[in-house]
mmCIF file of C-alpha atoms and ligand atoms in Angstrom:
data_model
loop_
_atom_site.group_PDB
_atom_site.id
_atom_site.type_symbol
_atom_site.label_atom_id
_atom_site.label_comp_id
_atom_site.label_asym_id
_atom_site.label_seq_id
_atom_site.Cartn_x
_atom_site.Cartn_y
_atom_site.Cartn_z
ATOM 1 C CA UNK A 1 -9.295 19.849 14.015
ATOM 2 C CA UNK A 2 -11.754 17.598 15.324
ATOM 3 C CA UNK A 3 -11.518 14.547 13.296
ATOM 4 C CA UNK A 4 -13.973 12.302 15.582
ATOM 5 C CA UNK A 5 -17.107 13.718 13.308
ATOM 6 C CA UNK A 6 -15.616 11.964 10.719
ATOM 7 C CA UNK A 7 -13.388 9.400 12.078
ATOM 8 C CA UNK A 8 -14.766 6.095 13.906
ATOM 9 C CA UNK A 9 -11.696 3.988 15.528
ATOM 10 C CA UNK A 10 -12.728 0.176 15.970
ATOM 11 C CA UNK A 11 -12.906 -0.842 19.814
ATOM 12 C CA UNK A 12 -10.032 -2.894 19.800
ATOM 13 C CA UNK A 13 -7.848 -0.479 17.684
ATOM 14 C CA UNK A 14 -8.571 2.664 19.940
ATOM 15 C CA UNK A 15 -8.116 0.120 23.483
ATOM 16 C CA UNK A 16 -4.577 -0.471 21.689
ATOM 17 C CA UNK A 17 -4.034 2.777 20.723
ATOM 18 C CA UNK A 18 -4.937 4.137 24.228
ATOM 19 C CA UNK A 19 -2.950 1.533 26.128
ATOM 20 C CA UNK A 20 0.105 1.951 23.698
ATOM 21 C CA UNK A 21 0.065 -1.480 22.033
ATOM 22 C CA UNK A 22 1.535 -1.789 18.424
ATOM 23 C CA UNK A 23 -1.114 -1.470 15.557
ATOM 24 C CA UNK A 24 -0.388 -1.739 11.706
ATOM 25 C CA UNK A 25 -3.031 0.240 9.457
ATOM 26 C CA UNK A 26 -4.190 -1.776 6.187
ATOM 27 C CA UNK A 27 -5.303 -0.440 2.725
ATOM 28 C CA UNK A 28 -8.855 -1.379 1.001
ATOM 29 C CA UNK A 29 -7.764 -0.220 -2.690
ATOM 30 C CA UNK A 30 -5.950 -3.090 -2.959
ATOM 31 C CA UNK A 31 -8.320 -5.139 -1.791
ATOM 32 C CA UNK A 32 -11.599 -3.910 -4.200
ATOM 33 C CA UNK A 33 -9.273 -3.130 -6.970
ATOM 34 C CA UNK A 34 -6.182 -4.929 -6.494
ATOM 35 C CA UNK A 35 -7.339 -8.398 -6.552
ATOM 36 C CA UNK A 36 -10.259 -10.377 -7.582
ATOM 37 C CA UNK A 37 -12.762 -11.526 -5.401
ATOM 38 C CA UNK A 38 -12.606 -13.796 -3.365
ATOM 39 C CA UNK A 39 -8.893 -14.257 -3.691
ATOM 40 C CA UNK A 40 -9.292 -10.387 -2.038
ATOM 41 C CA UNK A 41 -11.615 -11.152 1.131
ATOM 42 C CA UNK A 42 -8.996 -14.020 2.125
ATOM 43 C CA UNK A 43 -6.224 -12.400 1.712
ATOM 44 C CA UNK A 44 -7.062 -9.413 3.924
ATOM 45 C CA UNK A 45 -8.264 -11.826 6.410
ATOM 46 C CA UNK A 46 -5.119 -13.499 6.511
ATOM 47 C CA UNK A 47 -3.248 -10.490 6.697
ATOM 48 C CA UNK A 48 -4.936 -9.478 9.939
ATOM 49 C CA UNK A 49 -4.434 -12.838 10.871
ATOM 50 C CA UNK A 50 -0.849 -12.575 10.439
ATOM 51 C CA UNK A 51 -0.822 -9.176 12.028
ATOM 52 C CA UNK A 52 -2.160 -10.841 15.336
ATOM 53 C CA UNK A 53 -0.088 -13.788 15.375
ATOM 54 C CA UNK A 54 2.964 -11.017 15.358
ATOM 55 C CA UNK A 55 1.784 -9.308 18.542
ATOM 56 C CA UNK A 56 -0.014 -6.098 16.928
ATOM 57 C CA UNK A 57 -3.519 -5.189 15.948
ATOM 58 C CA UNK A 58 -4.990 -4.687 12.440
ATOM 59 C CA UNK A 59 -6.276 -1.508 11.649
ATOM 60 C CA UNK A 60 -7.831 -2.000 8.041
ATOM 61 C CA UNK A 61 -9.236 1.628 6.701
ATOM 62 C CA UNK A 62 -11.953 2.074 4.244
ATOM 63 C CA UNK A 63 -15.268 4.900 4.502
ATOM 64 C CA UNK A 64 -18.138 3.337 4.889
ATOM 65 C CA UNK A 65 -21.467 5.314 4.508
ATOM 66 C CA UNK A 66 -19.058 8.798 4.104
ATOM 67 C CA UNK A 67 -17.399 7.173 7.783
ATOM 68 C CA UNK A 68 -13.910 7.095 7.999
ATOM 69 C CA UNK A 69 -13.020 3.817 9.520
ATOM 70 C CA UNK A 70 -9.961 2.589 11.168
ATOM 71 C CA UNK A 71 -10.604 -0.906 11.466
ATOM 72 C CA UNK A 72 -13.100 -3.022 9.959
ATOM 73 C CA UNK A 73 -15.253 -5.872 10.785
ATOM 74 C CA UNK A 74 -14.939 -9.236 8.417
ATOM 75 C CA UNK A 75 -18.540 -8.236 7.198
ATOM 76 C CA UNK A 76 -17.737 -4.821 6.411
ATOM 77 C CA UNK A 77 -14.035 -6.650 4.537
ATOM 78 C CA UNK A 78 -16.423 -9.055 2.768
ATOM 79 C CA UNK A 79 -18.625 -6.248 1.791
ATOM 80 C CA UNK A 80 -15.788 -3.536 0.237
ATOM 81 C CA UNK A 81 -14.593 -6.938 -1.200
ATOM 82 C CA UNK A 82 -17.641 -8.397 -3.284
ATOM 83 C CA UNK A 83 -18.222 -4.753 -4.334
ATOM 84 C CA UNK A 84 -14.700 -4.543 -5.923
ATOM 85 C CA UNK A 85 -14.751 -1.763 -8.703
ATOM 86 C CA UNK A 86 -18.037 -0.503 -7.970
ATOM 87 C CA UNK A 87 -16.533 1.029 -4.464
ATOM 88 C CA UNK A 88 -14.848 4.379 -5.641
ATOM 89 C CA UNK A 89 -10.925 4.133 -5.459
ATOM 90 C CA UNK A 90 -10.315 6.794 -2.754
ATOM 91 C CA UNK A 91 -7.264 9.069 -3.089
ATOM 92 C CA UNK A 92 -6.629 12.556 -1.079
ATOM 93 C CA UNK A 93 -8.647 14.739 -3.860
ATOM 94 C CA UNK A 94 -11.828 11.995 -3.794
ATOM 95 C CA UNK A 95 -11.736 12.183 0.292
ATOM 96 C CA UNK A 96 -13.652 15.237 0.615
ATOM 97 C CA UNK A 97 -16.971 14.609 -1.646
ATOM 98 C CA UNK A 98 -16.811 10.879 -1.053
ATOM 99 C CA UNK A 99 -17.620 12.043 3.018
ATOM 100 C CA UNK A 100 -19.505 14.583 2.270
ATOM 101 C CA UNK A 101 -21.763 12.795 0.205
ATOM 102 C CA UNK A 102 -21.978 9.968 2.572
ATOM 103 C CA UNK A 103 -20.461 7.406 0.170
ATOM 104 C CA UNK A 104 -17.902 4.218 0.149
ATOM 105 C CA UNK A 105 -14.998 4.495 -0.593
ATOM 106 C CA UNK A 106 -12.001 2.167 -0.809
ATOM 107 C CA UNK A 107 -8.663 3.983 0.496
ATOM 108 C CA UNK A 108 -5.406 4.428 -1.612
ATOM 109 C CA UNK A 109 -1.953 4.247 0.535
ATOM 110 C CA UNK A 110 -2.208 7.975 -0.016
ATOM 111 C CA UNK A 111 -5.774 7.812 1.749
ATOM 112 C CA UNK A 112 -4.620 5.201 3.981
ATOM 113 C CA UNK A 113 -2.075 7.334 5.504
ATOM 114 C CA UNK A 114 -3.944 10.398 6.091
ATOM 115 C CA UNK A 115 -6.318 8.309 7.999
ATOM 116 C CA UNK A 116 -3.854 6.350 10.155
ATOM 117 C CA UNK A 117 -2.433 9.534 11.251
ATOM 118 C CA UNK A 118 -5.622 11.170 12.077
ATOM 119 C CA UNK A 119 -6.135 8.028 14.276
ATOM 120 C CA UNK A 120 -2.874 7.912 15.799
ATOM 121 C CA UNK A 121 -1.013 4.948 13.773
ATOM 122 C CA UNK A 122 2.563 5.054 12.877
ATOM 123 C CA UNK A 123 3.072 1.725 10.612
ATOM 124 C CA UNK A 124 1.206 0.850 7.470
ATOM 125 C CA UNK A 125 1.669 -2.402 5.643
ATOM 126 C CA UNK A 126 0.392 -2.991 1.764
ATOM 127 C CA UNK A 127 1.822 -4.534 -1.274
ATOM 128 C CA UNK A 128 2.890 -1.811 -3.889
ATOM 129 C CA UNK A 129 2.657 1.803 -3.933
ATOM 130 C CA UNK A 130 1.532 4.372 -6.888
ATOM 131 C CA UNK A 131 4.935 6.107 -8.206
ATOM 132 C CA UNK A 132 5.417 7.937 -11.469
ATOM 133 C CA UNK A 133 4.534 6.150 -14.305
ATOM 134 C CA UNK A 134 6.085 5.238 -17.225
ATOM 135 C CA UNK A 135 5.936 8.299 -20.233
ATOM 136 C CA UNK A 136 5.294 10.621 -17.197
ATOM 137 C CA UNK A 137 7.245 13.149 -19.163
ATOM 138 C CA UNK A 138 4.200 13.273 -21.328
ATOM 139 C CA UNK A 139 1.647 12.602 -18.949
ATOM 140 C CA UNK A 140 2.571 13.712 -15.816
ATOM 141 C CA UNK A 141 0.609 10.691 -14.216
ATOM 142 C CA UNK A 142 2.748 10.852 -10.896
ATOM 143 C CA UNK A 143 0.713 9.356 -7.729
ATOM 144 C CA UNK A 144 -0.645 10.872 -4.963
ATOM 145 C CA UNK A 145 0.907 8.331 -2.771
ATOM 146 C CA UNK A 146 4.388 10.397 -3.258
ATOM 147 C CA UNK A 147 3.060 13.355 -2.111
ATOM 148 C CA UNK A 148 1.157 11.878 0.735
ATOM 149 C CA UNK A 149 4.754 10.191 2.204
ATOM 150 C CA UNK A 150 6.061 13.408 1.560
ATOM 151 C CA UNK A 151 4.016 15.408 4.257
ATOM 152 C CA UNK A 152 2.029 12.647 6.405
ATOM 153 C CA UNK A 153 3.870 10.720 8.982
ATOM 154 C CA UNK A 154 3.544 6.644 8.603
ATOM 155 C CA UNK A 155 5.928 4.479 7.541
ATOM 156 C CA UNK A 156 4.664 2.642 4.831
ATOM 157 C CA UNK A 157 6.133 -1.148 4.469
ATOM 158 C CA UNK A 158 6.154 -2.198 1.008
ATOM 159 C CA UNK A 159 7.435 -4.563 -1.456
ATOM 160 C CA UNK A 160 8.720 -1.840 -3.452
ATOM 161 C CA UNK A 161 7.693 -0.750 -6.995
ATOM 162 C CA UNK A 162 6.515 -2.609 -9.763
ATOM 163 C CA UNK A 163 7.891 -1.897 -12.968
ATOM 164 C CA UNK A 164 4.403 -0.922 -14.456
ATOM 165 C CA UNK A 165 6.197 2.232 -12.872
ATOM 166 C CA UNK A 166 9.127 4.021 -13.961
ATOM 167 C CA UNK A 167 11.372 2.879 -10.630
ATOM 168 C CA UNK A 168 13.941 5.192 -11.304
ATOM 169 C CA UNK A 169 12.120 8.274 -11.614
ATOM 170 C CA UNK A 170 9.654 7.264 -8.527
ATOM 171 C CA UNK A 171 13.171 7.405 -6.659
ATOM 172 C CA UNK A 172 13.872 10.935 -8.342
ATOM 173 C CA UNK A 173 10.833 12.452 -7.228
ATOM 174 C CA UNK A 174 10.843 10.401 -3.339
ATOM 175 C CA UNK A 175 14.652 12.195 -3.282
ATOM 176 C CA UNK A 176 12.811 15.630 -4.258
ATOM 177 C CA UNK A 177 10.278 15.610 -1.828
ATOM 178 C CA UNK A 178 12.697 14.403 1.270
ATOM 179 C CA UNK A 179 11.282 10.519 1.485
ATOM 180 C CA UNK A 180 13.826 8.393 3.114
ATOM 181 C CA UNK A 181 13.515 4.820 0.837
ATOM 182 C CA UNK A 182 15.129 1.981 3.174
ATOM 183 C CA UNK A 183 15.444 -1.430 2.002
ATOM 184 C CA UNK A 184 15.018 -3.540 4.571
ATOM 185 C CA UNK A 185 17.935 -6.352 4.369
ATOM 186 C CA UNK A 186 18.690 -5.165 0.815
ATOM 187 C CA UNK A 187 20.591 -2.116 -0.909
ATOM 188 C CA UNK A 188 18.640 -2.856 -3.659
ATOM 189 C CA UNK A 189 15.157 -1.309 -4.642
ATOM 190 C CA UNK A 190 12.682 -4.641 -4.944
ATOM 191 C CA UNK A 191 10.841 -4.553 -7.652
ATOM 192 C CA UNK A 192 7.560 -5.856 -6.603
ATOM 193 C CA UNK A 193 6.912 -9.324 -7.861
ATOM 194 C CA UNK A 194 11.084 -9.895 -7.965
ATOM 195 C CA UNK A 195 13.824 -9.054 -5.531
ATOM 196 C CA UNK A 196 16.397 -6.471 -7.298
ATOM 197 C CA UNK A 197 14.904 -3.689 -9.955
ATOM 198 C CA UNK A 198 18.773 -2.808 -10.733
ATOM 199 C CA UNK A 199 18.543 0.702 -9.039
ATOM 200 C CA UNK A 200 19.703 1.618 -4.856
ATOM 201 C CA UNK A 201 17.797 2.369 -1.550
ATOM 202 C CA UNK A 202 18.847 5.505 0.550
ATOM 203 C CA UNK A 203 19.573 3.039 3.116
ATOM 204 C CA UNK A 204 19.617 -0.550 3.996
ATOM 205 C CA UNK A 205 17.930 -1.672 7.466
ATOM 206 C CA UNK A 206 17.971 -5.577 8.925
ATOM 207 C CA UNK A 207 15.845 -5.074 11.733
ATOM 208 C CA UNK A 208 12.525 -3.896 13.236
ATOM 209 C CA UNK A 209 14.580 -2.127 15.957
ATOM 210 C CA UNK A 210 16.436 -0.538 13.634
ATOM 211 C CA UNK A 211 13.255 0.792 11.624
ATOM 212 C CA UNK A 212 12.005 1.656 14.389
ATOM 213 C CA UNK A 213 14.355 3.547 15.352
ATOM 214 C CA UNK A 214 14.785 5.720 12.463
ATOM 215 C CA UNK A 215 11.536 6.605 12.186
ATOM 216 C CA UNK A 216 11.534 7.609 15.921
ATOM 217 C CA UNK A 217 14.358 10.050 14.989
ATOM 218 C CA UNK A 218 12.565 11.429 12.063
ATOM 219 C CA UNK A 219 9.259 12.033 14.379
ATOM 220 C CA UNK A 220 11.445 13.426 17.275
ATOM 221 C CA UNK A 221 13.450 15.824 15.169
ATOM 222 C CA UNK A 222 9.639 17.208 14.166
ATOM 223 C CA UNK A 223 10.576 16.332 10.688
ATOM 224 C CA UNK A 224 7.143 16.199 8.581
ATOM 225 C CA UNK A 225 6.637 13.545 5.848
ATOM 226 C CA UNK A 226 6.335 9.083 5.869
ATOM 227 C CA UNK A 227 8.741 6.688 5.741
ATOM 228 C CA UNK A 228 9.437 4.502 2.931
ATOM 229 C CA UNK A 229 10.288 0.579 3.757
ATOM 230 C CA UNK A 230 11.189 -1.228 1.209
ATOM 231 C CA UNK A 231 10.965 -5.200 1.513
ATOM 232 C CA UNK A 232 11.814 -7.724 -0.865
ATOM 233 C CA UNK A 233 9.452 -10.533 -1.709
ATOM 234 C CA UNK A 234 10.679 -14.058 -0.439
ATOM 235 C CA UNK A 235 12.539 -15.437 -2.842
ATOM 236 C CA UNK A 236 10.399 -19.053 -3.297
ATOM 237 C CA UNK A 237 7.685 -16.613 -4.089
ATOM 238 C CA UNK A 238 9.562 -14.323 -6.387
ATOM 239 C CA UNK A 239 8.632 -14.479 -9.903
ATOM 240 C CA UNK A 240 10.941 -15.328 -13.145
ATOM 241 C CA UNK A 241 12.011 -11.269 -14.546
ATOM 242 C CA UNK A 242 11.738 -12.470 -18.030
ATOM 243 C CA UNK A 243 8.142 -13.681 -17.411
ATOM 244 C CA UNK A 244 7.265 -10.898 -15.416
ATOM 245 C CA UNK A 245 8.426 -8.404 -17.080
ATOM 246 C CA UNK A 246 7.241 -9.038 -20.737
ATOM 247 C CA UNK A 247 3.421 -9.355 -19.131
ATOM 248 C CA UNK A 248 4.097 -6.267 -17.843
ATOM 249 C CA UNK A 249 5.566 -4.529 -20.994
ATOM 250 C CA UNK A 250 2.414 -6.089 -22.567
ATOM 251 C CA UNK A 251 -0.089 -4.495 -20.109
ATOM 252 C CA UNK A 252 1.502 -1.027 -20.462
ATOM 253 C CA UNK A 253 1.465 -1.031 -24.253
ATOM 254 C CA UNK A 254 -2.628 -2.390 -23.866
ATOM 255 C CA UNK A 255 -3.438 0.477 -21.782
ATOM 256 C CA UNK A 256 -1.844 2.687 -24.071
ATOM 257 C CA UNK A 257 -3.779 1.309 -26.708
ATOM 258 C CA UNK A 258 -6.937 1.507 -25.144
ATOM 259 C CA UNK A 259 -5.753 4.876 -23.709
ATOM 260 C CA UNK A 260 -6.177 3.972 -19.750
ATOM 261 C CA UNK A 261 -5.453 7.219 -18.254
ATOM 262 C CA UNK A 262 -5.885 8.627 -14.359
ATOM 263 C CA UNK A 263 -7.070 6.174 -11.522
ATOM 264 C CA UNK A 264 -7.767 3.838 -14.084
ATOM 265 C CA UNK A 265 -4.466 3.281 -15.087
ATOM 266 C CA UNK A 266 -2.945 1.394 -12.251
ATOM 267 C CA UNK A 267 -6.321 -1.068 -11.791
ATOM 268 C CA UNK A 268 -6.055 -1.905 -15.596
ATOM 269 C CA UNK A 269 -2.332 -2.467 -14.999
ATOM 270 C CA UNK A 270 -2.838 -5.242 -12.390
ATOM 271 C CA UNK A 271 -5.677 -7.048 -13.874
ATOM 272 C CA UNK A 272 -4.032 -7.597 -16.942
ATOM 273 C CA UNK A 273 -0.711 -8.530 -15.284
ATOM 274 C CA UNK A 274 -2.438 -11.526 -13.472
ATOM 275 C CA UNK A 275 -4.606 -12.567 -17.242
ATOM 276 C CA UNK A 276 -1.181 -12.560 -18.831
ATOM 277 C CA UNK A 277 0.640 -14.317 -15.928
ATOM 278 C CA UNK A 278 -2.279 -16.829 -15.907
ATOM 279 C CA UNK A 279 -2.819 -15.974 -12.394
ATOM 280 C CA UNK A 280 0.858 -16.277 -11.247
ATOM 281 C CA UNK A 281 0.885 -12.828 -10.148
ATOM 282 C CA UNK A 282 -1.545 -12.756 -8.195
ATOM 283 C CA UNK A 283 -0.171 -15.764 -6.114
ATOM 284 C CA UNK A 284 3.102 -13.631 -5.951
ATOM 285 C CA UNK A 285 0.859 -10.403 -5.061
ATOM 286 C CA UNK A 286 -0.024 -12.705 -1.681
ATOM 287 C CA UNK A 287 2.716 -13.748 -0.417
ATOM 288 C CA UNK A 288 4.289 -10.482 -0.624
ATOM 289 C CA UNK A 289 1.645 -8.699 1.270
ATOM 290 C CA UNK A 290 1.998 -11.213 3.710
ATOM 291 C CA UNK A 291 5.652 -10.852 4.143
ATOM 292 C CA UNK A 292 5.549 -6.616 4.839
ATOM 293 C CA UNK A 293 2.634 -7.784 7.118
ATOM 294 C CA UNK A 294 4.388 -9.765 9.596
ATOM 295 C CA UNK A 295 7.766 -7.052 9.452
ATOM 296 C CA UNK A 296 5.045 -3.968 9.781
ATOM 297 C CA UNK A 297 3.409 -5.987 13.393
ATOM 298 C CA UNK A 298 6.995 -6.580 14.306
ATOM 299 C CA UNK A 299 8.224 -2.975 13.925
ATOM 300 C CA UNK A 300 5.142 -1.355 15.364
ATOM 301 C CA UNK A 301 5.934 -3.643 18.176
ATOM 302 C CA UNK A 302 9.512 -2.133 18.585
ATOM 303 C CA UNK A 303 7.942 1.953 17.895
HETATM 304 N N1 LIG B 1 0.016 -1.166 -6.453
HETATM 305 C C1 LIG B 1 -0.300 -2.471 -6.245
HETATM 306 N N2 LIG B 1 -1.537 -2.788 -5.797
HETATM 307 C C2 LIG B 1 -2.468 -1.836 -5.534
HETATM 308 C C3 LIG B 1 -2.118 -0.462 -5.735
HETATM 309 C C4 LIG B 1 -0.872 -0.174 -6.194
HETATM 310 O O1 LIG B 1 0.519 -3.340 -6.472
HETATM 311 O O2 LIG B 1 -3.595 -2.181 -5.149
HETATM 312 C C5 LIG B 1 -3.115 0.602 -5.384
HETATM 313 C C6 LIG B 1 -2.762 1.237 -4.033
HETATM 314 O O3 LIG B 1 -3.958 1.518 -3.333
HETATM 315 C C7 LIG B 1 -2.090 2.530 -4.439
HETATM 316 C C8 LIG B 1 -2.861 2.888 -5.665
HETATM 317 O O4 LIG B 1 -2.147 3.545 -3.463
HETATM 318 O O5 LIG B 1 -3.067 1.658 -6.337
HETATM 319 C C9 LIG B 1 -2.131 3.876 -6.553
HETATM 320 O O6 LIG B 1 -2.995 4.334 -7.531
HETATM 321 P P1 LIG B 1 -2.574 5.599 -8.406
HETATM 322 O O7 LIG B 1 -1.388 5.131 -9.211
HETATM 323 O O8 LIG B 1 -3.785 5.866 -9.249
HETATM 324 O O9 LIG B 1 -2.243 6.694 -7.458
HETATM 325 MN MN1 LIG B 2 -2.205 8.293 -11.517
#
């Protein structure tokens, strides 16, 4: 396959890359439809910010012009970040026209990873990923992001599932498809904006090394497929459950209303989780980002 007609690595990414030093790939989704501008543009500054301070490179991945990019510039950040909703959310079925066509595109974790791979990154740090969603029985709205961690190998350090998802059938169908789901320091799922969800990881990690280590194994053994890391928000930064999770019983009953449906859904979900939360959310959304950040430089560092 030759990915470089599509695929242009940043100079410092592919000097890392080439010379063996640690890089962490970053999502755009969540930064044209996962936040608000300008709250957005700062935050993924600060992330590769953080990155850096923790010894590994920032690799954030958007297209641009129907380019794949691993790595962006803070111009091209600012750009996908003023843009917000207008930039087409980006999943593995989108991928193929959005090129093609020669268009933007902001990249899903699902998107994210395929692009990582094709550049040679291992780790991946974002906030949440897409899961099944609540009355999936009905509507079969399950995320591409499973299937991606099911056959593309990054490990992808999260803060683990909000409960605009239903958690325990997202661990159902990561069981199905063979997706190890480690919490890191916890044997507790987090749920997102709050530390325990009530429901078990696979496995329970407390260091980089260790990470590291198992998803060494799983590469070495030729075994296809991510890496789940699960990792729980700091606790000054973790939000009230009652609070929390009334907005977000609110939100889901909205969209219902309104009937949301497809890649709409999970956009809706988050806006109207920070309205309701008066903009506490989105303060939590940070600092949880943040956090996988600085254990996804830390772990590439040990790879
Ligand atoms: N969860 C968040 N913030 C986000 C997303 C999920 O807390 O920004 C984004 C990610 O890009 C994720 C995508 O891959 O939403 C999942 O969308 P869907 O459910 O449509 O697959
Ligand atoms: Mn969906």
């Amino acid at each position: 396959m030759d990915v470089n007609r599509y695929l242009d690595i940043a100079p410092e990414v592919k000097e890392a890359l080439e010379n063996g030093k640690p890089v962490v790939a970053l999502e755009s989704t969540i930064i044209s439809h996962g936040m608000p501008y300008p709250q957005n543009v700062e935050t993924a500054l600060n992330v590769e910010r953080i990155i850096r301070e923790n010894g590994a490179v920032p690799a954030t991945i958007a297209i641009i012009g129907g380019r794949l990019k691993a790595g962006l510039s803070k111009d091209q950040i600012e750009y996908l970040g003023k843009k917000g909703y207008d930039v087409p959310k980006t999943s593995r079925r989108d991928l193929p026209v959005i090129v093609a066509k020669g268009m933007d595109g902001a990249t899903t974790v699902a998107t994210t990873m395929i692009i990582a791979a094709m550049a040679g990154i291992k780790v991946f740090a974002t906030g949440g990923i897409g899961g099944v969603h609540r009355g999936a029985q009905e509507t079969m709205d399950i995320s591409a992001d499973l299937e991606e961690l099911a056959q593309t190998p990054v490990m992808v350090i999260c803060a683990g599932a909000k409960s605009i998802l239903d958690l325990g059938l997202t661990l159902e169908v990561l069981e199905t498809k063979g997706v190890t789901v480690i919490g890191y320091g916890t044997e507790e799922l987090p749920a997102f904006y709050t530390r325990k969800s009530g429901f078990g990881v696979d496995y329970r990690l407390d260091t980089p090394e260790e990470l590291a280590a198992a998803f060494r194994a799983k590469l070495d053994m030729g075994l296809k497929g991510g890496m789940l890391v699960t990792n729980p928000i700091p606790e000054e930064y973790s939000m009230d459950p009652d609070v929390i999770n009334k907005a977000i019983d609110e939100a889901v009953e909205e969209s219902v209303k309104l009937g949301i449906h497809g890649k709409q859904t999970t956009p809706f979900l988050l806006a109207k989780i920070k309205d309701i939360t008066g903009g506490d959310s989105l303060a939590s959304n940070i600092r949880l980002v943040y956090n996988n950040a600085a254990l996804a430089a830390k772990t590439a560092g040990k790879m």
